[in-house]
Amino acid sequence: MLGMSSTANATAVAPRRKRIIVAMTGATGAILGIKLLIALRNLNVETHLVTSKWAGETIKYETDYHAANVTALADFSYNINDMAAAISSGSFRTDGMIIVPCSMKTLASVSTGLGSDLIARAADVMLKERRRLVLVTRETPLSEIHLRNMLEVTRAGAIIFPPVPAFYIKSDDVEVMINHSVGRMLDLFDLDIGNIERWQGWTKGDK
Ligand SMILES: Cc1cc2nc3c(=O)[nH]c(=O)nc-3n(C[C@H](O)[C@H](O)[C@H](O)COP(=O)(O)O)c2cc1C
Ligand SMILES: *[C@@H]1O[C@H](CO)[C@@H](O)[C@H](O)[C@H]1NC(C)=O
Ligand SMILES: *[C@@H]1O[C@H](CO)[C@@H](O)[C@H](O)[C@H]1NC(C)=O
């Protein structure tokens, strides 16, 4: 068959590593973004990182890491004001983007399509290219404005993933809870590091 000829192979694009954009913003839960970056590194996924100014502050306040430590976990990182970065264009191929944690401010700018910083722009690119976009939105309680913005981005194709613990894993170890949340985020990109407990129905003796 003509289509199966070596000419077709010669023009095929060489396979590349899976490539995911990770953005971190100034909502509480910086450790979730850090653990996700570590997991992606272990999975040999190419990561492209953008952090907001307030992500830098929460990283410092909430964890043992500094912004530079987090940047070192990613393959590529960009300044949030660099609108000429590769990830600012749909022609740069990626397998999706996750904003973790995602503030209500960044949610609002994604929902309005403002594109005013590199995080909002890259997210807008995901939506227009119909690529996977996950927002680990963190706030409580939620106002009508927050809920409306979540509905808006969901309708545009994004996935809202609030970092809510799965109490059914019955652990009092916060790291187990974090690993479980990160594992469920990876599920949305069809990735698995195999370190989370998955529900198998009531286990014998538990009920
Ligand atoms: C310690 C700390 C915790 C915060 N937690 C949240 C939060 O959970 N959710 C949220 O929407 N904003 C939170 N904020 C406020 C955001 O940092 C603020 O709205 C900021 O403008 C977000 O900008 P960014 O999305 O560009 O990072 C927090 C701020 C600080 C200092
Ligand atoms: C962050 O980087 C500094 C300087 O390289 C290093 O001393 C420190 O141990 C790192 N912290 C973490 C949590 O990796
Ligand atoms: C969480 O996951 C990491 C990465 O797989 C693993 O090294 C660590 O031991 C896990 N922590 C717990 C408490 O299970």
Coordinates of C-alpha atoms and ligand atoms in Angstrom, one line a residue:
M1 CA 0.0 0.0 0.0
L2 CA 1.2 3.5 -0.8
G3 CA 0.4 4.9 2.6
M4 CA 2.6 2.3 4.3
S5 CA 5.7 3.1 2.2
S6 CA 9.0 4.2 3.6
T7 CA 8.2 7.8 2.3
A8 CA 5.4 8.0 4.9
N9 CA 7.8 6.9 7.6
A10 CA 10.4 9.4 6.5
T11 CA 8.0 12.3 7.0
A12 CA 6.7 11.1 10.3
V13 CA 7.7 13.2 13.3
A14 CA 10.0 11.3 15.7
P15 CA 8.3 10.3 18.9
R16 CA 8.9 12.7 21.8
R17 CA 8.6 12.4 25.6
K18 CA 5.3 13.2 27.1
R19 CA 5.3 16.9 27.8
I20 CA 3.2 18.6 30.5
I21 CA 3.0 22.2 31.6
V22 CA 2.9 22.7 35.4
A23 CA 1.8 26.1 36.8
M24 CA 1.9 26.9 40.4
T25 CA 0.0 29.9 41.9
G26 CA -0.5 31.5 45.3
A27 CA -3.2 29.3 46.7
T28 CA -2.3 27.2 49.8
G29 CA -1.0 23.7 48.9
A30 CA 2.3 24.4 47.3
I31 CA 3.4 20.9 48.3
L32 CA 0.9 19.4 45.9
G33 CA 2.7 21.1 43.0
I34 CA 6.1 20.1 44.3
K35 CA 5.0 16.4 44.7
L36 CA 3.5 16.4 41.3
L37 CA 6.7 17.7 39.7
I38 CA 8.7 14.9 41.5
A39 CA 6.2 12.3 40.3
L40 CA 6.4 13.6 36.7
R41 CA 10.2 13.5 36.9
N42 CA 10.1 9.9 38.1
L43 CA 7.7 9.1 35.2
N44 CA 10.2 10.6 32.7
V45 CA 7.6 13.2 31.6
E46 CA 9.1 16.5 30.3
T47 CA 7.9 19.3 32.5
H48 CA 7.5 23.0 31.7
L49 CA 7.1 25.1 34.8
V50 CA 5.7 28.5 35.5
T51 CA 5.3 29.9 39.0
S52 CA 3.5 33.1 40.0
K53 CA 5.0 35.6 42.5
W54 CA 2.6 34.4 45.2
A55 CA 3.4 30.8 44.5
G56 CA 7.0 31.7 45.3
E57 CA 5.8 33.2 48.7
T58 CA 3.6 30.2 49.6
I59 CA 6.4 27.7 48.6
K60 CA 8.7 29.5 51.0
Y61 CA 6.2 29.8 53.8
E62 CA 4.6 26.3 53.6
T63 CA 7.5 24.0 52.6
D64 CA 11.3 23.5 53.0
Y65 CA 11.7 24.4 49.4
H66 CA 12.6 27.7 47.8
A67 CA 11.5 28.8 44.3
A68 CA 14.9 27.7 43.0
N69 CA 14.5 24.2 44.4
V70 CA 11.2 23.9 42.7
T71 CA 12.6 25.2 39.4
A72 CA 15.3 22.6 39.6
L73 CA 12.6 19.8 39.6
A74 CA 11.4 20.9 36.1
D75 CA 13.0 20.4 32.8
F76 CA 12.2 23.9 31.6
S77 CA 10.9 26.9 33.4
Y78 CA 9.7 30.3 32.3
N79 CA 9.2 33.8 33.8
I80 CA 5.4 34.4 34.3
N81 CA 5.8 37.7 32.3
D82 CA 7.5 36.1 29.3
M83 CA 4.6 36.0 26.8
A84 CA 7.1 35.0 24.1
A85 CA 7.8 31.6 25.8
A86 CA 7.3 28.5 23.8
I87 CA 4.2 27.4 25.8
S88 CA 2.5 30.7 24.9
S89 CA 1.8 29.2 21.4
G90 CA -0.5 26.4 20.3
S91 CA 2.1 25.4 17.7
F92 CA 4.3 24.2 20.6
R93 CA 3.0 20.7 21.1
T94 CA 2.2 19.6 24.6
D95 CA 0.1 16.8 26.3
G96 CA -1.7 19.2 28.6
M97 CA -1.4 21.5 31.5
I98 CA -2.1 21.4 35.2
I99 CA -2.3 24.5 37.5
V100 CA -1.5 23.2 41.0
P101 CA -2.5 24.8 43.3
C102 CA -4.8 27.2 41.4
S103 CA -5.9 30.4 43.1
M104 CA -9.3 32.0 42.6
K105 CA -7.5 34.9 40.9
T106 CA -5.9 32.6 38.3
L107 CA -9.2 30.7 37.9
A108 CA -10.9 34.0 37.2
S109 CA -8.3 35.0 34.6
V110 CA -8.6 31.6 32.8
S111 CA -12.4 31.8 32.9
T112 CA -12.4 35.2 31.2
G113 CA -9.7 34.3 28.6
L114 CA -7.7 37.3 29.7
G115 CA -4.3 35.9 28.9
S116 CA -2.6 38.6 30.9
D117 CA 0.3 36.4 32.2
L118 CA 2.0 33.3 30.9
I119 CA -0.1 31.0 33.2
A120 CA -3.4 32.4 31.9
R121 CA -2.1 32.5 28.3
A122 CA -0.9 28.9 28.4
A123 CA -4.2 27.7 29.9
D124 CA -6.1 29.6 27.2
V125 CA -4.0 27.8 24.6
M126 CA -4.9 24.4 26.1
L127 CA -8.6 25.3 25.8
K128 CA -8.4 26.6 22.2
E129 CA -6.3 23.5 21.1
R130 CA -8.7 21.2 23.0
R131 CA -5.9 19.8 25.1
R132 CA -6.2 18.6 28.7
L133 CA -6.3 21.4 31.3
V134 CA -6.6 20.6 35.0
L135 CA -7.2 23.3 37.6
V136 CA -6.4 22.2 41.2
T137 CA -8.6 25.1 42.5
R138 CA -8.2 25.7 46.2
E139 CA -10.4 27.9 48.3
T140 CA -13.0 27.4 50.9
P141 CA -15.8 28.3 51.3
L142 CA -16.7 29.1 47.7
S143 CA -18.6 32.3 46.6
E144 CA -21.0 32.4 43.7
I145 CA -18.2 34.1 41.6
H146 CA -15.8 31.2 42.3
L147 CA -18.5 28.6 41.4
R148 CA -19.5 30.5 38.3
N149 CA -15.9 30.6 37.1
M150 CA -15.5 26.9 37.7
L151 CA -18.6 26.1 35.7
E152 CA -17.4 28.5 32.9
V153 CA -14.0 26.7 32.5
T154 CA -15.6 23.3 32.8
R155 CA -17.9 24.1 30.0
A156 CA -14.9 25.3 28.0
G157 CA -13.2 21.9 28.5
A158 CA -11.1 22.2 31.6
I159 CA -11.3 19.8 34.6
I160 CA -11.7 21.3 38.1
F161 CA -9.9 19.1 40.6
P162 CA -10.3 20.5 44.1
P163 CA -7.6 19.0 46.4
V164 CA -10.1 17.3 48.7
P165 CA -8.7 14.4 50.7
A166 CA -10.1 10.9 50.1
F167 CA -11.0 9.9 53.7
Y168 CA -11.8 6.4 52.7
I169 CA -8.1 5.6 52.5
K170 CA -8.3 6.0 56.3
S171 CA -4.8 7.3 56.9
D172 CA -3.7 9.8 59.4
D173 CA -0.4 10.4 57.5
V174 CA -0.7 13.6 55.5
E175 CA 1.9 12.4 53.0
V176 CA -0.3 9.4 52.2
M177 CA -3.2 11.8 51.6
I178 CA -1.0 14.1 49.4
N179 CA 0.3 11.1 47.4
H180 CA -3.3 10.0 46.9
S181 CA -4.3 13.4 45.6
V182 CA -1.3 13.6 43.3
G183 CA -2.0 10.1 42.0
R184 CA -5.6 11.1 41.1
M185 CA -4.2 14.2 39.3
L186 CA -1.8 11.9 37.3
D187 CA -4.8 9.6 36.4
L188 CA -6.2 12.6 34.5
F189 CA -3.1 12.4 32.2
D190 CA -3.3 8.7 32.0
L191 CA -0.1 8.4 34.2
D192 CA 0.4 6.1 37.2
I193 CA 3.3 5.9 39.7
G194 CA 1.6 2.9 41.4
N195 CA 1.9 4.3 44.9
I196 CA -1.8 4.9 45.6
E197 CA -4.4 2.7 47.2
R198 CA -7.3 2.2 44.8
W199 CA -10.8 1.3 45.9
Q200 CA -11.5 -2.4 45.4
G201 CA -14.9 -2.6 47.1
W202 CA -15.4 -3.1 50.9
T203 CA -12.4 -5.0 52.1
K204 CA -13.0 -8.1 54.2
G205 CA -13.3 -7.3 57.9
D206 CA -13.6 -3.5 57.4
K207 CA -17.4 -3.4 57.3
Ligands
LIG1 C1 -0.5 32.1 52.7 C2 -1.5 32.4 51.6 C3 -2.4 31.5 51.3 C4 -3.4 31.8 50.3 N1 -4.3 30.8 50.0 C5 -5.2 31.1 49.0 C6 -6.1 30.0 48.6 O1 -6.1 28.9 49.1 N2 -6.9 30.3 47.5 C7 -6.9 31.5 46.8 O2 -7.6 31.6 45.9 N3 -6.0 32.5 47.2 C8 -5.2 32.3 48.3 N4 -4.3 33.3 48.6 C9 -4.3 34.6 47.9 C10 -3.6 34.6 46.6 O3 -2.2 34.4 46.8 C11 -3.8 35.9 45.9 O4 -5.1 36.1 45.4 C12 -2.9 36.1 44.7 O5 -3.2 37.3 44.0 C13 -3.0 35.0 43.7 O6 -2.2 35.3 42.5 P1 -1.7 34.2 41.5 O7 -2.8 33.4 41.1 O8 -1.1 35.0 40.4 O9 -0.7 33.4 42.3 C14 -3.3 33.0 49.6 C15 -2.3 33.9 50.0 C16 -1.4 33.6 50.9 C17 -0.4 34.7 51.3
LIG2 C1 17.2 23.9 48.2 O1 18.4 24.3 47.5 C2 19.4 24.6 48.5 C3 20.6 25.2 47.7 O2 21.0 24.3 46.7 C4 19.8 23.4 49.3 O3 20.8 23.7 50.3 C5 18.5 22.9 50.0 O4 18.8 21.6 50.7 C6 17.4 22.6 49.0 N1 16.2 22.3 49.7 C7 15.4 21.3 49.3 C8 14.2 21.1 50.2 O5 15.6 20.6 48.4
LIG3 C1 4.6 9.0 48.6 O1 5.0 8.7 47.3 C2 6.4 8.8 47.1 C3 6.7 8.7 45.6 O2 6.2 7.5 45.1 C4 7.1 7.7 47.9 O3 8.5 7.8 47.8 C5 6.7 7.9 49.4 O4 7.2 6.9 50.2 C6 5.2 8.0 49.5 N1 4.9 8.3 50.9 C7 4.1 7.6 51.7 C8 3.9 8.0 53.1 O5 3.5 6.6 51.3

